[in-house]
mmCIF file of C-alpha atoms in Angstrom:
data_model
loop_
_atom_site.group_PDB
_atom_site.id
_atom_site.type_symbol
_atom_site.label_atom_id
_atom_site.label_comp_id
_atom_site.label_asym_id
_atom_site.label_seq_id
_atom_site.Cartn_x
_atom_site.Cartn_y
_atom_site.Cartn_z
ATOM 1 C CA MET N 129 0.000 0.000 0.000
ATOM 2 C CA SER N 130 1.321 3.440 -0.935
ATOM 3 C CA GLU N 131 1.775 5.898 1.902
ATOM 4 C CA GLY N 132 -1.433 7.874 2.461
ATOM 5 C CA CYS N 133 -3.428 5.753 0.005
ATOM 6 C CA ARG N 134 -6.198 3.495 1.315
ATOM 7 C CA ILE N 135 -9.834 2.712 0.617
ATOM 8 C CA ILE N 136 -12.210 1.435 3.308
ATOM 9 C CA THR N 137 -15.786 0.685 2.264
ATOM 10 C CA ASP N 138 -16.894 -1.454 5.212
ATOM 11 C CA PHE N 139 -18.586 0.875 7.685
ATOM 12 C CA THR N 140 -21.964 0.942 9.407
ATOM 13 C CA ARG N 141 -24.637 3.262 8.092
ATOM 14 C CA PRO N 142 -27.385 4.481 10.435
ATOM 15 C CA SER N 143 -30.964 3.315 9.922
ATOM 16 C CA LYS N 144 -33.234 5.272 7.618
ATOM 17 C CA GLU N 145 -35.542 5.951 10.580
ATOM 18 C CA LEU N 146 -32.724 7.542 12.549
ATOM 19 C CA ILE N 147 -31.790 9.790 9.643
ATOM 20 C CA GLU N 148 -35.398 10.738 8.946
ATOM 21 C CA ALA N 149 -35.792 11.890 12.562
ATOM 22 C CA PHE N 150 -34.165 15.157 11.416
ATOM 23 C CA ARG N 151 -36.428 15.669 8.407
ATOM 24 C CA GLY N 152 -37.689 19.252 8.284
ATOM 25 C CA VAL N 153 -35.643 20.404 11.286
ATOM 26 C CA PRO N 154 -33.575 23.545 10.556
ATOM 27 C CA VAL N 155 -29.833 23.220 11.005
ATOM 28 C CA ALA N 156 -29.955 26.251 13.317
ATOM 29 C CA ASN N 157 -32.308 24.449 15.709
ATOM 30 C CA ILE N 158 -30.129 21.348 15.766
ATOM 31 C CA ASP N 159 -27.055 23.495 16.340
ATOM 32 C CA ASP N 160 -28.750 25.195 19.294
ATOM 33 C CA CYS N 161 -29.014 21.744 20.881
ATOM 34 C CA MET N 162 -25.340 21.026 20.211
ATOM 35 C CA GLY N 163 -23.871 23.925 22.153
ATOM 36 C CA ARG N 164 -24.178 26.318 19.173
ATOM 37 C CA ILE N 165 -20.758 25.218 17.914
ATOM 38 C CA ALA N 166 -21.568 22.207 15.720
ATOM 39 C CA ALA N 167 -21.811 23.693 12.227
ATOM 40 C CA VAL N 168 -18.973 23.519 9.732
ATOM 41 C CA ASP N 169 -17.188 26.769 8.978
ATOM 42 C CA ALA N 170 -19.395 29.421 7.365
ATOM 43 C CA SER N 171 -17.057 29.563 4.352
ATOM 44 C CA LEU N 172 -18.733 26.380 3.058
ATOM 45 C CA VAL N 173 -21.867 27.657 1.359
ATOM 46 C CA PRO N 174 -24.670 26.029 -0.647
ATOM 47 C CA ILE N 175 -24.305 26.267 -4.418
ATOM 48 C CA GLY N 176 -27.896 26.928 -5.431
ATOM 49 C CA TYR N 177 -30.052 26.149 -2.390
ATOM 50 C CA LYS N 178 -32.419 23.205 -2.940
ATOM 51 C CA GLY N 179 -33.991 22.536 0.443
ATOM 52 C CA GLN N 180 -32.772 20.218 3.168
ATOM 53 C CA LEU N 181 -29.805 17.891 2.706
ATOM 54 C CA LEU N 182 -30.131 14.776 4.846
ATOM 55 C CA GLY N 183 -28.013 11.662 4.413
ATOM 56 C CA THR N 184 -25.069 9.520 5.456
ATOM 57 C CA ALA N 185 -21.434 10.622 5.343
ATOM 58 C CA PHE N 186 -19.173 8.903 2.806
ATOM 59 C CA THR N 187 -15.769 10.391 3.486
ATOM 60 C CA VAL N 188 -12.915 11.200 1.106
ATOM 61 C CA ARG N 189 -9.546 12.855 1.706
ATOM 62 C CA VAL N 190 -7.690 14.252 -1.309
ATOM 63 C CA PRO N 191 -4.426 16.121 -1.789
ATOM 64 C CA GLN N 192 -4.714 19.798 -2.624
ATOM 65 C CA GLY N 193 -6.167 20.218 -6.100
ATOM 66 C CA ASP N 194 -6.325 16.463 -6.881
ATOM 67 C CA ASN N 195 -9.498 14.402 -7.415
ATOM 68 C CA LEU N 196 -8.318 10.845 -8.147
ATOM 69 C CA MET N 197 -9.827 9.519 -4.923
ATOM 70 C CA PHE N 198 -13.081 11.342 -5.558
ATOM 71 C CA HIS N 199 -13.334 9.559 -8.912
ATOM 72 C CA ALA N 200 -13.002 6.278 -7.015
ATOM 73 C CA ALA N 201 -15.486 7.389 -4.366
ATOM 74 C CA MET N 202 -18.203 8.143 -6.912
ATOM 75 C CA ASP N 203 -18.325 4.460 -7.850
ATOM 76 C CA LEU N 204 -18.245 3.239 -4.239
ATOM 77 C CA ALA N 205 -20.744 5.493 -2.457
ATOM 78 C CA LYS N 206 -24.289 4.194 -2.091
ATOM 79 C CA PRO N 207 -27.716 5.774 -2.618
ATOM 80 C CA GLY N 208 -28.518 8.043 0.315
ATOM 81 C CA ASP N 209 -24.876 8.928 0.913
ATOM 82 C CA VAL N 210 -23.421 12.436 1.022
ATOM 83 C CA ILE N 211 -19.827 12.547 -0.199
ATOM 84 C CA MET N 212 -17.754 14.589 2.241
ATOM 85 C CA ILE N 213 -14.488 15.739 0.633
ATOM 86 C CA ASP N 214 -11.609 16.916 2.782
ATOM 87 C CA ALA N 215 -9.579 18.942 0.291
ATOM 88 C CA GLY N 216 -7.690 20.807 2.978
ATOM 89 C CA GLY N 217 -9.573 24.043 2.312
ATOM 90 C CA PHE N 218 -7.495 24.608 -0.844
ATOM 91 C CA THR N 219 -9.379 26.845 -3.301
ATOM 92 C CA ASP N 220 -6.947 27.490 -6.174
ATOM 93 C CA ARG N 221 -7.970 24.325 -8.051
ATOM 94 C CA ALA N 222 -11.432 22.759 -8.368
ATOM 95 C CA ILE N 223 -12.065 19.200 -7.173
ATOM 96 C CA PHE N 224 -15.151 18.611 -9.337
ATOM 97 C CA GLY N 225 -17.746 20.216 -11.548
ATOM 98 C CA GLU N 226 -21.084 19.551 -13.203
ATOM 99 C CA LEU N 227 -20.153 16.274 -14.940
ATOM 100 C CA MET N 228 -19.057 14.507 -11.778
ATOM 101 C CA ALA N 229 -21.945 15.871 -9.732
ATOM 102 C CA THR N 230 -24.438 14.715 -12.354
ATOM 103 C CA TYR N 231 -22.927 11.230 -12.292
ATOM 104 C CA CYS N 232 -23.191 11.162 -8.492
ATOM 105 C CA ARG N 233 -26.846 12.168 -8.710
ATOM 106 C CA SER N 234 -27.511 9.394 -11.231
ATOM 107 C CA ARG N 235 -26.238 6.878 -8.673
ATOM 108 C CA GLY N 236 -28.571 8.096 -5.920
ATOM 109 C CA ILE N 237 -25.944 10.071 -4.030
ATOM 110 C CA LEU N 238 -27.680 13.032 -2.386
ATOM 111 C CA GLY N 239 -24.963 15.659 -2.403
ATOM 112 C CA ILE N 240 -21.332 16.665 -2.006
ATOM 113 C CA VAL N 241 -19.794 18.805 0.713
ATOM 114 C CA CYS N 242 -16.327 19.908 -0.350
ATOM 115 C CA ASP N 243 -13.849 21.714 1.878
ATOM 116 C CA GLY N 244 -12.290 23.142 -1.243
ATOM 117 C CA ALA N 245 -13.323 24.544 -4.609
ATOM 118 C CA ILE N 246 -15.708 23.551 -7.394
ATOM 119 C CA ARG N 247 -16.120 24.701 -10.981
ATOM 120 C CA ASP N 248 -19.139 24.922 -13.313
ATOM 121 C CA HIS N 249 -20.842 27.002 -10.636
ATOM 122 C CA GLY N 250 -23.833 27.862 -12.815
ATOM 123 C CA GLY N 251 -24.486 24.264 -13.812
ATOM 124 C CA LEU N 252 -24.165 23.015 -10.251
ATOM 125 C CA ALA N 253 -26.514 25.715 -9.001
ATOM 126 C CA GLU N 254 -29.166 24.571 -11.478
ATOM 127 C CA LEU N 255 -28.692 20.826 -10.906
ATOM 128 C CA GLU N 256 -32.061 19.666 -9.599
ATOM 129 C CA GLY N 257 -32.357 17.288 -6.699
ATOM 130 C CA PHE N 258 -28.686 17.448 -5.754
ATOM 131 C CA HIS N 259 -26.905 19.442 -3.058
ATOM 132 C CA VAL N 260 -23.446 20.979 -3.283
ATOM 133 C CA TYR N 261 -21.572 22.922 -0.605
ATOM 134 C CA ALA N 262 -18.111 24.338 -1.239
ATOM 135 C CA LYS N 263 -15.749 27.150 -0.272
ATOM 136 C CA ALA N 264 -15.172 28.709 -3.688
ATOM 137 C CA ALA N 265 -15.396 28.352 -7.450
ATOM 138 C CA THR N 266 -12.514 28.447 -9.925
ATOM 139 C CA PRO N 267 -12.097 27.361 -13.559
ATOM 140 C CA ASN N 268 -8.763 25.710 -12.719
ATOM 141 C CA GLY N 269 -9.246 21.969 -13.064
ATOM 142 C CA PRO N 270 -7.871 19.218 -10.785
ATOM 143 C CA TYR N 271 -4.903 16.897 -11.101
ATOM 144 C CA LYS N 272 -5.559 13.152 -10.983
ATOM 145 C CA ASN N 273 -2.467 11.700 -9.358
ATOM 146 C CA GLY N 274 -3.465 10.799 -5.818
ATOM 147 C CA PRO N 275 -2.817 9.610 -3.233
ATOM 148 C CA GLY N 276 -5.770 9.967 -0.884
ATOM 149 C CA GLU N 277 -8.117 8.052 1.388
ATOM 150 C CA ILE N 278 -11.705 6.854 1.378
ATOM 151 C CA GLY N 279 -13.751 5.770 4.371
ATOM 152 C CA VAL N 280 -11.595 7.347 7.057
ATOM 153 C CA PRO N 281 -12.335 10.174 9.513
ATOM 154 C CA VAL N 282 -11.837 13.555 7.824
ATOM 155 C CA VAL N 283 -12.099 17.215 8.735
ATOM 156 C CA ILE N 284 -14.619 19.380 6.896
ATOM 157 C CA GLY N 285 -14.858 23.060 7.753
ATOM 158 C CA GLY N 286 -13.061 22.462 11.035
ATOM 159 C CA LYS N 287 -15.355 19.594 12.126
ATOM 160 C CA LEU N 288 -14.559 15.908 12.403
ATOM 161 C CA VAL N 289 -16.621 13.688 10.107
ATOM 162 C CA ARG N 290 -16.660 9.912 10.451
ATOM 163 C CA PRO N 291 -17.951 7.468 7.838
ATOM 164 C CA GLY N 292 -21.615 6.811 8.654
ATOM 165 C CA ASP N 293 -22.259 10.077 10.481
ATOM 166 C CA ILE N 294 -25.558 11.816 9.722
ATOM 167 C CA ILE N 295 -25.225 14.936 7.571
ATOM 168 C CA VAL N 296 -27.825 17.706 7.811
ATOM 169 C CA GLY N 297 -27.688 20.825 5.648
ATOM 170 C CA ASP N 298 -29.854 23.750 4.597
ATOM 171 C CA ASP N 299 -29.345 27.327 3.415
ATOM 172 C CA ASP N 300 -27.661 28.222 6.733
ATOM 173 C CA GLY N 301 -24.985 25.567 6.468
ATOM 174 C CA VAL N 302 -24.061 21.984 7.351
ATOM 175 C CA LEU N 303 -23.543 20.036 10.556
ATOM 176 C CA ILE N 304 -22.600 16.481 11.471
ATOM 177 C CA VAL N 305 -24.514 14.267 13.896
ATOM 178 C CA LYS N 306 -23.059 11.156 15.505
ATOM 179 C CA PRO N 307 -25.563 8.275 15.081
ATOM 180 C CA GLU N 308 -25.181 7.278 18.728
ATOM 181 C CA GLU N 309 -26.395 10.739 19.757
ATOM 182 C CA ALA N 310 -29.011 11.186 17.039
ATOM 183 C CA ALA N 311 -32.212 9.966 18.712
ATOM 184 C CA GLN N 312 -31.888 12.169 21.790
ATOM 185 C CA LEU N 313 -30.691 15.117 19.724
ATOM 186 C CA ALA N 314 -33.597 14.864 17.271
ATOM 187 C CA GLU N 315 -36.081 14.891 20.152
ATOM 188 C CA LYS N 316 -34.489 18.014 21.611
ATOM 189 C CA ALA N 317 -34.359 19.752 18.230
ATOM 190 C CA HIS N 318 -38.035 19.096 17.554
ATOM 191 C CA GLY N 319 -38.741 20.639 20.952
ATOM 192 C CA VAL N 320 -36.889 23.800 19.879
ATOM 193 C CA VAL N 321 -38.895 23.914 16.640
ATOM 194 C CA LYS N 322 -42.156 23.708 18.622
ATOM 195 C CA MET N 323 -41.017 26.366 21.106
ATOM 196 C CA GLU N 324 -40.000 28.789 18.347
ATOM 197 C CA ALA N 325 -43.311 28.252 16.559
ATOM 198 C CA GLY N 326 -45.079 29.399 19.717
ATOM 199 C CA ILE N 327 -42.841 32.469 20.007
ATOM 200 C CA MET N 328 -43.486 33.366 16.380
ATOM 201 C CA LYS N 329 -47.245 32.984 16.904
ATOM 202 C CA ASP N 330 -47.127 35.438 19.817
ATOM 203 C CA ILE N 331 -45.074 37.934 17.795
ATOM 204 C CA VAL N 332 -47.427 37.813 14.809
ATOM 205 C CA GLU N 333 -50.741 37.671 16.673
ATOM 206 C CA LYS N 334 -50.006 39.628 19.871
ATOM 207 C CA GLY N 335 -46.942 41.700 19.038
ATOM 208 C CA THR N 336 -45.171 40.279 22.092
ATOM 209 C CA TYR N 337 -41.775 38.653 22.528
ATOM 210 C CA VAL N 338 -41.391 37.711 26.183
ATOM 211 C CA ARG N 339 -37.715 37.545 27.190
ATOM 212 C CA PRO N 340 -37.275 38.162 30.946
ATOM 213 C CA TRP N 341 -33.680 37.029 30.728
ATOM 214 C CA VAL N 342 -32.736 40.239 28.888
ATOM 215 C CA ALA N 343 -33.449 42.433 31.933
ATOM 216 C CA GLU N 344 -31.752 39.889 34.182
ATOM 217 C CA LYS N 345 -28.607 39.908 32.054
ATOM 218 C CA LEU N 346 -28.510 43.710 31.886
ATOM 219 C CA LYS N 347 -28.810 43.898 35.664
ATOM 220 C CA ALA N 348 -26.128 41.237 36.133
ATOM 221 C CA ILE N 349 -23.603 43.225 34.100
ATOM 222 C CA GLY N 350 -24.436 46.473 35.935
ATOM 223 C CA CYS N 351 -25.949 48.279 32.953
ATOM 224 C CA GLU N 352 -27.403 51.711 33.773
ATOM 225 C CA ILE N 353 -30.840 52.618 32.402
ATOM 226 C CA ASN N 354 -31.713 56.328 32.379
ATOM 227 C CA GLY N 355 -28.798 57.005 34.723
ATOM 228 C CA LYS N 356 -30.002 54.490 37.327
#
């Protein structure tokens, strides 16, 4: 085996029911239940927002500006997977474009999150039923020399991603959920959704937004109001 070159395809994927527990839940609400520090870096943005991304992490690590291992990954990932590409945040050379994304979509892959650059921005933005998140766009194409790794823990936007983790994305961004924490987290997140719906109802119907903690915080920091 060449140094830094390995492919692992044998990993456990979470049940469909566990993944679907996050259906319709905003990433922001999930993040609130994860200490408000769970989302990948804000530099990874959706390329043409298409609703919620919800699937299983299929991880890939590539050298800067090289996509050989991504070519291999496209044939190995399964329907329902989200290909998570650790490209080291390098943005001077694209890892993929519209052709590769279209092929992934044809195989039932739900999306690609790339900590690096893409090209064919316009085509990717218009690609229906497929999600792409990336840091930048550039016409510079990739090398295809390797090495790289598939099916290993990677870092995407500063967050650890393991093969089989649950990926949730929307127009705010992307976060990663460990399957062993998913059931409890989904329950909490749905509770936040319900609570915020009640707050919004009061704002719209009554013009009220009850937040007693604001006054308590101001008092705690010694803030003067009208000189008192």
